[in-house]
Amino acid sequence: MLSQKCQYALRAVFELSKSYGAGPVKIGSVAGAQDIPQRFLEVILAELKRGGFLESRRGSDGGYTLVRSPQTLTVGEIIRFVEGPIGPVECVTGKPADGCRLYPGCAFLGMWRRVQDAVAGVYDTTTFGDLLESEAKAAGEFVPSYAI
Amino acid sequence: MLSQKCQYALRAVFELSKSYGAGPVKIGSVAGAQDIPQRFLEVILAELKRGGFLESRRGSDGGYTLVRSPQTLTVGEIIRFVEGPIGPVECVTGKPADGCRLYPGCAFLGMWRRVQDAVAGVYDTTTFGDLLESEAKAAGEFVPSYAI
DNA sequence: CATCATGTCTATCGATATAGTCGAGAAGTA
DNA sequence: TACTTCTCGACTATATCGATAGACATGATG
């Protein structure tokens, strides 16, 4: 399960993707649009900036800007930055010998790797550009039932 | 990331799979073979018993027995019992409206479901019988480097 | 029946992570 | 100057995790 913080980070980057190339977006605006506690979001955006994903400006007309194009920025990059390595168990995320006394003969290792590959495969092939498309498509398909 | 407890549970069931049909296995024996703190394992095995996965006998010659054949028992069943539903976020594990103000138009929903399907796909198609085979195979391939 | 070996139950504990808040300050803009 | 916005560091409450402890129940054995 991804942490709430990580989900907020993804939603924030997604929101900034919408305004890519259109000037800075204020924290309050992102918080409102994505339903994120503002003071918490401040912390998160500052981290993402330090990670090189965002730029910022202060003062009125200030706000945050996405550095790279949503078309090339993947969900996996953000998740790894916020959460650390992706994977179901420590044996396959970093130093494998770490405590696993059963390594490398462990019967579960193959399964863990299959899960890891499957998950990382999805996250690393999904860009924020893709997500923008998804949302546009969903909005297009959505037919409000105003008709009786 | 799966909890330590869940990994212990899987290793314990795996260990019991080895003795399926061959009488009860003591807690201490499982704990030793799989490197699990015994008092913690007691708690875990008791839960698995309550879940209907194991049977037990007390006294000397006592211990735990796997109820179903390793060939039909999947890893997914154990994980769900110990951890609850499988999935990267709450939106796709149970009641979806739970707080997600953006549901059902959420741009991430499709991705979450792809991840969930991929993960559950692996866990639900891996039986403890498969794991026994993996281990046997790994043991066969393992060539200790005694040769100079 | 006494005894020993084993599982069973309930409670507790310390450490860590999570989710979030707060106040003061720095840097832009008008 | 005054206002707006980001920035920084500290802080806190709560929950969960991983694990342990003690008392008890039950079965086998002699």
mmCIF file of C-alpha atoms (C1' of nucleotides) in Angstrom:
data_model
loop_
_atom_site.group_PDB
_atom_site.id
_atom_site.type_symbol
_atom_site.label_atom_id
_atom_site.label_comp_id
_atom_site.label_asym_id
_atom_site.label_seq_id
_atom_site.Cartn_x
_atom_site.Cartn_y
_atom_site.Cartn_z
ATOM 1 C CA MET A 1 0.000 0.000 0.000
ATOM 2 C CA LEU A 2 1.309 3.422 -0.956
ATOM 3 C CA SER A 3 1.349 6.026 1.794
ATOM 4 C CA GLN A 4 -1.091 8.887 1.794
ATOM 5 C CA LYS A 5 1.835 11.218 1.337
ATOM 6 C CA CYS A 6 2.869 9.452 -1.834
ATOM 7 C CA GLN A 7 -0.642 9.605 -3.238
ATOM 8 C CA TYR A 8 -0.765 13.301 -2.452
ATOM 9 C CA ALA A 9 2.539 13.792 -4.227
ATOM 10 C CA LEU A 10 1.245 12.020 -7.318
ATOM 11 C CA ARG A 11 -1.980 14.003 -7.340
ATOM 12 C CA ALA A 12 -0.037 17.232 -6.908
ATOM 13 C CA VAL A 13 2.286 16.464 -9.793
ATOM 14 C CA PHE A 14 -0.731 15.472 -11.842
ATOM 15 C CA GLU A 15 -2.354 18.805 -11.063
ATOM 16 C CA LEU A 16 0.796 20.665 -12.032
ATOM 17 C CA SER A 17 0.914 18.664 -15.244
ATOM 18 C CA LYS A 18 -2.323 20.303 -16.273
ATOM 19 C CA SER A 19 -0.623 23.686 -16.136
ATOM 20 C CA TYR A 20 2.668 22.614 -17.658
ATOM 21 C CA GLY A 21 4.037 25.522 -19.651
ATOM 22 C CA ALA A 22 1.408 27.907 -18.321
ATOM 23 C CA GLY A 23 3.153 29.553 -15.370
ATOM 24 C CA PRO A 24 3.296 28.789 -11.662
ATOM 25 C CA VAL A 25 0.433 27.278 -9.673
ATOM 26 C CA LYS A 26 -0.078 28.213 -6.032
ATOM 27 C CA ILE A 27 -0.023 25.637 -3.271
ATOM 28 C CA GLY A 28 -3.512 26.586 -2.197
ATOM 29 C CA SER A 29 -4.785 26.005 -5.683
ATOM 30 C CA VAL A 30 -3.279 22.530 -5.887
ATOM 31 C CA ALA A 31 -4.520 21.703 -2.396
ATOM 32 C CA GLY A 32 -8.030 22.754 -3.262
ATOM 33 C CA ALA A 33 -8.194 20.991 -6.606
ATOM 34 C CA GLN A 34 -6.832 17.704 -5.269
ATOM 35 C CA ASP A 35 -8.299 17.784 -1.776
ATOM 36 C CA ILE A 36 -4.987 17.769 0.074
ATOM 37 C CA PRO A 37 -4.366 19.429 3.480
ATOM 38 C CA GLN A 38 -2.485 22.573 2.542
ATOM 39 C CA ARG A 39 0.136 22.585 5.284
ATOM 40 C CA PHE A 40 0.969 18.988 4.521
ATOM 41 C CA LEU A 41 1.173 19.731 0.825
ATOM 42 C CA GLU A 42 3.669 22.500 1.539
ATOM 43 C CA VAL A 43 6.026 19.916 2.955
ATOM 44 C CA ILE A 44 5.524 17.567 0.046
ATOM 45 C CA LEU A 45 6.035 20.150 -2.685
ATOM 46 C CA ALA A 46 9.178 21.445 -1.015
ATOM 47 C CA GLU A 47 10.564 17.908 -1.089
ATOM 48 C CA LEU A 48 9.658 17.426 -4.723
ATOM 49 C CA LYS A 49 11.439 20.675 -5.479
ATOM 50 C CA ARG A 50 14.559 19.510 -3.674
ATOM 51 C CA GLY A 51 14.268 16.328 -5.740
ATOM 52 C CA GLY A 52 14.476 18.388 -8.891
ATOM 53 C CA PHE A 53 10.963 17.704 -10.112
ATOM 54 C CA LEU A 54 9.561 21.181 -9.463
ATOM 55 C CA GLU A 55 10.616 24.796 -9.586
ATOM 56 C CA SER A 56 9.118 27.602 -7.554
ATOM 57 C CA ARG A 57 8.660 31.346 -7.331
ATOM 58 C CA ARG A 58 7.655 33.417 -4.328
ATOM 59 C CA GLY A 59 5.490 36.479 -3.977
ATOM 60 C CA SER A 60 2.232 37.163 -5.734
ATOM 61 C CA ASP A 61 2.219 35.383 -9.055
ATOM 62 C CA GLY A 62 4.358 32.806 -7.300
ATOM 63 C CA GLY A 63 3.766 29.084 -7.149
ATOM 64 C CA TYR A 64 5.175 25.807 -8.389
ATOM 65 C CA THR A 65 6.024 24.676 -11.874
ATOM 66 C CA LEU A 66 6.708 21.234 -13.262
ATOM 67 C CA VAL A 67 10.250 21.069 -14.586
ATOM 68 C CA ARG A 68 9.932 18.243 -17.099
ATOM 69 C CA SER A 69 7.233 17.504 -19.616
ATOM 70 C CA PRO A 70 4.369 15.331 -18.357
ATOM 71 C CA GLN A 71 4.929 13.189 -21.429
ATOM 72 C CA THR A 72 8.282 11.942 -20.173
ATOM 73 C CA LEU A 73 7.755 12.059 -16.426
ATOM 74 C CA THR A 74 6.668 8.672 -15.105
ATOM 75 C CA VAL A 75 4.672 7.783 -12.035
ATOM 76 C CA GLY A 76 7.459 5.408 -11.059
ATOM 77 C CA GLU A 77 9.956 8.233 -10.698
ATOM 78 C CA ILE A 78 7.761 10.080 -8.217
ATOM 79 C CA ILE A 79 6.920 6.962 -6.234
ATOM 80 C CA ARG A 80 10.567 5.974 -5.917
ATOM 81 C CA PHE A 81 11.506 9.466 -4.824
ATOM 82 C CA VAL A 82 8.848 9.612 -2.125
ATOM 83 C CA GLU A 83 8.666 5.979 -0.996
ATOM 84 C CA GLY A 84 11.980 4.512 -1.954
ATOM 85 C CA PRO A 85 12.409 1.366 -4.036
ATOM 86 C CA ILE A 86 9.350 -0.444 -5.361
ATOM 87 C CA GLY A 87 8.793 -4.051 -4.363
ATOM 88 C CA PRO A 88 6.805 -6.422 -2.147
ATOM 89 C CA VAL A 89 9.638 -7.329 0.228
ATOM 90 C CA GLU A 90 13.096 -6.077 1.164
ATOM 91 C CA CYS A 91 14.794 -9.093 -0.375
ATOM 92 C CA VAL A 92 14.190 -7.621 -3.832
ATOM 93 C CA THR A 93 14.473 -3.912 -3.012
ATOM 94 C CA GLY A 94 18.117 -3.222 -2.397
ATOM 95 C CA LYS A 95 20.570 -5.335 -0.455
ATOM 96 C CA PRO A 96 19.160 -8.861 -0.648
ATOM 97 C CA ALA A 97 21.136 -10.521 2.098
ATOM 98 C CA ASP A 98 19.719 -8.067 4.611
ATOM 99 C CA GLY A 99 18.593 -10.500 7.258
ATOM 100 C CA CYS A 100 17.078 -13.013 4.867
ATOM 101 C CA ARG A 101 18.975 -15.981 6.200
ATOM 102 C CA LEU A 102 17.424 -18.128 3.477
ATOM 103 C CA TYR A 103 18.885 -16.142 0.602
ATOM 104 C CA PRO A 104 19.678 -17.059 -2.146
ATOM 105 C CA GLY A 105 17.926 -20.405 -2.072
ATOM 106 C CA CYS A 106 14.670 -18.891 -0.859
ATOM 107 C CA ALA A 107 11.681 -20.468 -2.549
ATOM 108 C CA PHE A 108 9.777 -17.188 -2.609
ATOM 109 C CA LEU A 109 12.411 -15.165 -4.416
ATOM 110 C CA GLY A 110 11.132 -15.901 -7.902
ATOM 111 C CA MET A 111 7.618 -14.897 -6.969
ATOM 112 C CA TRP A 112 8.756 -11.674 -5.321
ATOM 113 C CA ARG A 113 10.647 -10.747 -8.448
ATOM 114 C CA ARG A 114 7.665 -11.450 -10.651
ATOM 115 C CA VAL A 115 5.529 -9.179 -8.506
ATOM 116 C CA GLN A 116 8.162 -6.482 -8.466
ATOM 117 C CA ASP A 117 8.558 -6.570 -12.230
ATOM 118 C CA ALA A 118 4.823 -6.442 -12.744
ATOM 119 C CA VAL A 119 4.344 -3.463 -10.446
ATOM 120 C CA ALA A 120 7.363 -1.511 -11.627
ATOM 121 C CA GLY A 121 6.336 -2.291 -15.186
ATOM 122 C CA VAL A 122 3.061 -0.482 -14.720
ATOM 123 C CA TYR A 123 4.460 2.481 -12.818
ATOM 124 C CA ASP A 124 7.417 2.983 -15.120
ATOM 125 C CA THR A 125 5.348 2.947 -18.271
ATOM 126 C CA THR A 126 2.695 5.319 -17.026
ATOM 127 C CA THR A 127 3.499 8.981 -17.638
ATOM 128 C CA PHE A 128 1.574 11.938 -16.332
ATOM 129 C CA GLY A 129 0.739 12.606 -19.962
ATOM 130 C CA ASP A 130 -1.044 9.257 -20.009
ATOM 131 C CA LEU A 131 -2.969 10.227 -16.895
ATOM 132 C CA LEU A 132 -4.057 13.506 -18.444
ATOM 133 C CA GLU A 133 -5.419 11.525 -21.370
ATOM 134 C CA SER A 134 -7.217 9.111 -19.071
ATOM 135 C CA GLU A 135 -8.948 11.947 -17.337
ATOM 136 C CA ALA A 136 -9.928 13.661 -20.556
ATOM 137 C CA LYS A 137 -11.302 10.402 -21.866
ATOM 138 C CA ALA A 138 -13.225 9.690 -18.663
ATOM 139 C CA ALA A 139 -14.713 13.184 -18.747
ATOM 140 C CA GLY A 140 -15.776 12.634 -22.342
ATOM 141 C CA GLU A 141 -17.435 9.340 -21.574
ATOM 142 C CA PHE A 142 -19.180 10.644 -18.506
ATOM 143 C CA VAL A 143 -22.812 11.325 -19.313
ATOM 144 C CA PRO A 144 -24.594 13.132 -16.504
ATOM 145 C CA SER A 145 -28.056 11.709 -16.102
ATOM 146 C CA TYR A 146 -29.941 14.934 -16.446
ATOM 147 C CA ALA A 147 -32.265 13.179 -18.889
ATOM 148 C CA ILE A 148 -35.222 11.612 -17.139
ATOM 149 C CA MET B 1 5.491 -3.898 1.182
ATOM 150 C CA LEU B 2 4.231 -6.985 2.969
ATOM 151 C CA SER B 3 4.566 -6.985 6.736
ATOM 152 C CA GLN B 4 7.110 -9.161 8.451
ATOM 153 C CA LYS B 5 4.263 -11.026 10.051
ATOM 154 C CA CYS B 6 2.822 -11.907 6.664
ATOM 155 C CA GLN B 7 6.180 -13.139 5.396
ATOM 156 C CA TYR B 8 6.528 -15.272 8.498
ATOM 157 C CA ALA B 9 3.076 -16.699 7.898
ATOM 158 C CA LEU B 10 3.980 -17.608 4.321
ATOM 159 C CA ARG B 11 7.256 -19.206 5.342
ATOM 160 C CA ALA B 12 5.489 -21.153 8.073
ATOM 161 C CA VAL B 13 2.850 -22.479 5.712
ATOM 162 C CA PHE B 14 5.600 -23.314 3.260
ATOM 163 C CA GLU B 15 7.421 -25.247 5.943
ATOM 164 C CA LEU B 16 4.261 -27.122 6.857
ATOM 165 C CA SER B 17 3.725 -27.879 3.178
ATOM 166 C CA LYS B 18 6.903 -29.937 3.241
ATOM 167 C CA SER B 19 5.349 -32.209 5.859
ATOM 168 C CA TYR B 20 1.890 -32.323 4.372
ATOM 169 C CA GLY B 21 0.430 -35.753 5.067
ATOM 170 C CA ALA B 22 3.249 -36.657 7.418
ATOM 171 C CA GLY B 23 1.892 -35.754 10.841
ATOM 172 C CA PRO B 24 2.109 -32.629 12.981
ATOM 173 C CA VAL B 25 5.100 -30.285 13.059
ATOM 174 C CA LYS B 26 6.035 -28.484 16.255
ATOM 175 C CA ILE B 27 6.151 -24.693 16.475
ATOM 176 C CA GLY B 28 9.769 -24.803 17.539
ATOM 177 C CA SER B 29 10.653 -26.855 14.519
ATOM 178 C CA VAL B 30 9.018 -24.418 12.127
ATOM 179 C CA ALA B 31 10.560 -21.471 13.927
ATOM 180 C CA GLY B 32 14.012 -22.985 13.667
ATOM 181 C CA ALA B 33 13.758 -24.003 10.036
ATOM 182 C CA GLN B 34 12.438 -20.668 8.870
ATOM 183 C CA ASP B 35 14.253 -18.386 11.280
ATOM 184 C CA ILE B 36 11.157 -16.955 12.944
ATOM 185 C CA PRO B 37 10.964 -15.785 16.603
ATOM 186 C CA GLN B 38 9.101 -18.613 18.297
ATOM 187 C CA ARG B 39 6.753 -16.605 20.526
ATOM 188 C CA PHE B 40 5.748 -14.484 17.573
ATOM 189 C CA LEU B 41 5.182 -17.557 15.455
ATOM 190 C CA GLU B 42 2.884 -18.971 18.130
ATOM 191 C CA VAL B 43 0.588 -16.018 17.645
ATOM 192 C CA ILE B 44 0.693 -16.342 13.878
ATOM 193 C CA LEU B 45 0.015 -20.052 13.745
ATOM 194 C CA ALA B 46 -2.890 -19.696 16.167
ATOM 195 C CA GLU B 47 -4.416 -17.137 13.819
ATOM 196 C CA LEU B 48 -3.919 -19.340 10.789
ATOM 197 C CA LYS B 49 -5.625 -22.117 12.676
ATOM 198 C CA ARG B 50 -8.594 -19.898 13.467
ATOM 199 C CA GLY B 51 -8.638 -19.053 9.766
ATOM 200 C CA GLY B 52 -9.101 -22.714 8.961
ATOM 201 C CA PHE B 53 -5.758 -23.187 7.247
ATOM 202 C CA LEU B 54 -4.175 -25.329 9.956
ATOM 203 C CA GLU B 55 -5.071 -27.981 12.473
ATOM 204 C CA SER B 56 -3.280 -28.635 15.704
ATOM 205 C CA ARG B 57 -2.646 -31.215 18.391
ATOM 206 C CA ARG B 58 -1.254 -30.663 21.869
ATOM 207 C CA GLY B 59 1.037 -32.711 24.040
ATOM 208 C CA SER B 60 4.077 -34.619 22.917
ATOM 209 C CA ASP B 61 3.683 -35.625 19.315
ATOM 210 C CA GLY B 62 1.679 -32.433 18.987
ATOM 211 C CA GLY B 63 2.142 -29.665 16.461
ATOM 212 C CA TYR B 64 0.494 -28.114 13.460
ATOM 213 C CA THR B 65 -0.766 -29.691 10.261
ATOM 214 C CA LEU B 66 -1.729 -28.118 6.981
ATOM 215 C CA VAL B 67 -5.395 -28.746 6.275
ATOM 216 C CA ARG B 68 -5.447 -28.460 2.502
ATOM 217 C CA SER B 69 -3.043 -29.780 -0.093
ATOM 218 C CA PRO B 70 -0.164 -27.455 -0.981
ATOM 219 C CA GLN B 71 -1.123 -28.015 -4.608
ATOM 220 C CA THR B 72 -4.369 -26.092 -4.224
ATOM 221 C CA LEU B 73 -3.446 -23.606 -1.517
ATOM 222 C CA THR B 74 -2.355 -20.305 -3.007
ATOM 223 C CA VAL B 75 -0.096 -17.632 -1.606
ATOM 224 C CA GLY B 76 -2.855 -15.117 -2.266
ATOM 225 C CA GLU B 77 -5.185 -16.809 0.207
ATOM 226 C CA ILE B 78 -2.681 -16.526 3.026
ATOM 227 C CA ILE B 79 -1.751 -12.946 2.225
ATOM 228 C CA ARG B 80 -5.374 -11.840 2.143
ATOM 229 C CA PHE B 81 -6.057 -13.574 5.424
ATOM 230 C CA VAL B 82 -3.132 -11.952 7.182
ATOM 231 C CA GLU B 83 -2.965 -8.549 5.492
ATOM 232 C CA GLY B 84 -6.436 -7.984 4.158
ATOM 233 C CA PRO B 85 -7.214 -7.133 0.543
ATOM 234 C CA ILE B 86 -4.378 -6.868 -1.975
ATOM 235 C CA GLY B 87 -3.864 -3.590 -3.772
ATOM 236 C CA PRO B 88 -1.770 -0.431 -3.998
ATOM 237 C CA VAL B 89 -4.395 1.980 -2.622
ATOM 238 C CA GLU B 90 -7.658 1.845 -0.718
ATOM 239 C CA CYS B 91 -9.640 3.051 -3.724
ATOM 240 C CA VAL B 92 -9.339 -0.407 -5.273
ATOM 241 C CA THR B 93 -9.366 -2.525 -2.107
ATOM 242 C CA GLY B 94 -12.898 -2.459 -0.824
ATOM 243 C CA LYS B 95 -15.221 0.516 -0.604
ATOM 244 C CA PRO B 96 -13.968 2.851 -3.297
ATOM 245 C CA ALA B 97 -15.709 6.063 -2.251
ATOM 246 C CA ASP B 98 -13.889 5.945 1.066
ATOM 247 C CA GLY B 99 -12.654 9.489 1.185
ATOM 248 C CA CYS B 100 -11.514 9.590 -2.428
ATOM 249 C CA ARG B 101 -13.387 12.748 -3.322
ATOM 250 C CA LEU B 102 -12.233 12.340 -6.899
ATOM 251 C CA TYR B 103 -13.898 9.001 -7.453
ATOM 252 C CA PRO B 104 -15.001 7.798 -9.957
ATOM 253 C CA GLY B 105 -13.401 10.209 -12.415
ATOM 254 C CA CYS B 106 -9.964 9.797 -10.831
ATOM 255 C CA ALA B 107 -7.241 9.655 -13.445
ATOM 256 C CA PHE B 108 -5.219 7.159 -11.415
ATOM 257 C CA LEU B 109 -7.926 4.576 -11.043
ATOM 258 C CA GLY B 110 -7.056 2.661 -14.197
ATOM 259 C CA MET B 111 -3.427 2.418 -13.204
ATOM 260 C CA TRP B 112 -4.236 1.276 -9.678
ATOM 261 C CA ARG B 113 -6.397 -1.481 -11.088
ATOM 262 C CA ARG B 114 -3.707 -2.604 -13.487
ATOM 263 C CA VAL B 115 -1.262 -2.862 -10.597
ATOM 264 C CA GLN B 116 -3.760 -4.680 -8.440
ATOM 265 C CA ASP B 117 -4.555 -7.185 -11.187
ATOM 266 C CA ALA B 118 -0.894 -7.794 -11.862
ATOM 267 C CA VAL B 119 -0.048 -8.411 -8.222
ATOM 268 C CA ALA B 120 -3.101 -10.505 -7.417
ATOM 269 C CA GLY B 121 -2.486 -12.419 -10.631
ATOM 270 C CA VAL B 122 0.893 -13.568 -9.397
ATOM 271 C CA TYR B 123 -0.171 -14.347 -5.842
ATOM 272 C CA ASP B 124 -3.331 -16.173 -6.833
ATOM 273 C CA THR B 125 -1.606 -18.399 -9.361
ATOM 274 C CA THR B 126 1.249 -19.374 -7.093
ATOM 275 C CA THR B 127 0.551 -22.404 -4.932
ATOM 276 C CA PHE B 128 2.701 -23.741 -2.158
ATOM 277 C CA GLY B 129 3.164 -26.751 -4.377
ATOM 278 C CA ASP B 130 4.810 -24.458 -6.909
ATOM 279 C CA LEU B 131 7.092 -23.101 -4.206
ATOM 280 C CA LEU B 132 8.144 -26.587 -3.176
ATOM 281 C CA GLU B 133 9.103 -27.234 -6.776
ATOM 282 C CA SER B 134 11.038 -23.960 -6.966
ATOM 283 C CA GLU B 135 13.050 -24.901 -3.953
ATOM 284 C CA ALA B 136 13.761 -28.386 -5.177
ATOM 285 C CA LYS B 137 14.871 -26.984 -8.503
ATOM 286 C CA ALA B 138 17.062 -24.337 -6.887
ATOM 287 C CA ALA B 139 18.689 -26.974 -4.683
ATOM 288 C CA GLY B 140 19.416 -29.097 -7.752
ATOM 289 C CA GLU B 141 20.983 -26.205 -9.626
ATOM 290 C CA PHE B 142 23.033 -25.057 -6.710
ATOM 291 C CA VAL B 143 26.615 -26.126 -7.129
ATOM 292 C CA PRO B 144 28.676 -25.459 -4.019
ATOM 293 C CA SER B 145 32.069 -24.174 -5.026
ATOM 294 C CA TYR B 146 34.111 -26.745 -3.184
ATOM 295 C CA ALA B 147 36.149 -27.197 -6.330
ATOM 296 C CA ILE B 148 39.173 -24.926 -6.379
ATOM 297 C "C1'" DC C 1 -3.008 -39.796 38.840
ATOM 298 C "C1'" DA C 2 1.205 -37.099 38.247
ATOM 299 C "C1'" DT C 3 4.055 -35.157 35.015
ATOM 300 C "C1'" DC C 4 5.779 -33.400 31.020
ATOM 301 C "C1'" DA C 5 5.273 -31.474 26.483
ATOM 302 C "C1'" DT C 6 2.943 -28.839 23.715
ATOM 303 C "C1'" DG C 7 -0.533 -25.501 21.973
ATOM 304 C "C1'" DT C 8 -3.823 -21.251 23.470
ATOM 305 C "C1'" DC C 9 -5.214 -16.995 25.284
ATOM 306 C "C1'" DT C 10 -4.756 -12.195 26.660
ATOM 307 C "C1'" DA C 11 -2.115 -8.502 27.748
ATOM 308 C "C1'" DT C 12 1.612 -5.594 27.279
ATOM 309 C "C1'" DC C 13 5.677 -3.051 25.493
ATOM 310 C "C1'" DG C 14 8.955 -0.121 22.949
ATOM 311 C "C1'" DA C 15 10.125 1.609 18.671
ATOM 312 C "C1'" DT C 16 9.035 3.556 14.483
ATOM 313 C "C1'" DA C 17 6.309 5.528 10.912
ATOM 314 C "C1'" DT C 18 2.465 8.147 9.558
ATOM 315 C "C1'" DA C 19 -0.276 12.151 8.896
ATOM 316 C "C1'" DG C 20 -0.583 16.378 9.897
ATOM 317 C "C1'" DT C 21 0.185 21.112 12.256
ATOM 318 C "C1'" DC C 22 2.548 25.418 13.708
ATOM 319 C "C1'" DG C 23 5.175 29.622 13.872
ATOM 320 C "C1'" DA C 24 8.549 32.393 12.216
ATOM 321 C "C1'" DG C 25 11.169 33.860 8.383
ATOM 322 C "C1'" DA C 26 12.877 34.794 3.530
ATOM 323 C "C1'" DA C 27 12.023 36.402 -0.929
ATOM 324 C "C1'" DG C 28 9.513 38.308 -4.490
ATOM 325 C "C1'" DT C 29 5.914 42.205 -6.289
ATOM 326 C "C1'" DA C 30 3.498 46.467 -6.249
ATOM 327 C "C1'" DT D 1 6.345 49.647 3.022
ATOM 328 C "C1'" DA D 2 3.050 46.124 2.784
ATOM 329 C "C1'" DC D 3 1.395 42.109 0.908
ATOM 330 C "C1'" DT D 4 1.792 37.587 -0.934
ATOM 331 C "C1'" DT D 5 3.743 33.390 -1.355
ATOM 332 C "C1'" DC D 6 7.157 29.902 -0.631
ATOM 333 C "C1'" DT D 7 10.591 27.866 3.030
ATOM 334 C "C1'" DC D 8 12.392 25.882 7.022
ATOM 335 C "C1'" DG D 9 12.553 23.426 11.295
ATOM 336 C "C1'" DA D 10 10.374 21.731 15.001
ATOM 337 C "C1'" DC D 11 6.618 19.544 17.019
ATOM 338 C "C1'" DT D 12 2.737 16.195 18.241
ATOM 339 C "C1'" DA D 13 -0.694 12.707 18.390
ATOM 340 C "C1'" DT D 14 -1.981 8.320 16.966
ATOM 341 C "C1'" DA D 15 -1.520 3.910 15.071
ATOM 342 C "C1'" DT D 16 0.890 0.017 13.686
ATOM 343 C "C1'" DC D 17 4.553 -3.262 13.883
ATOM 344 C "C1'" DG D 18 7.353 -6.650 15.747
ATOM 345 C "C1'" DA D 19 7.880 -9.007 19.531
ATOM 346 C "C1'" DT D 20 7.557 -10.877 24.317
ATOM 347 C "C1'" DA D 21 5.419 -12.633 28.837
ATOM 348 C "C1'" DG D 22 2.700 -15.218 31.913
ATOM 349 C "C1'" DA D 23 -0.920 -18.063 32.956
ATOM 350 C "C1'" DC D 24 -3.630 -21.711 31.339
ATOM 351 C "C1'" DA D 25 -5.644 -25.805 28.728
ATOM 352 C "C1'" DT D 26 -5.044 -30.128 26.790
ATOM 353 C "C1'" DG D 27 -3.034 -34.360 25.316
ATOM 354 C "C1'" DA D 28 0.300 -38.368 25.876
ATOM 355 C "C1'" DT D 29 2.915 -41.301 28.923
ATOM 356 C "C1'" DG D 30 4.239 -44.051 32.825
#
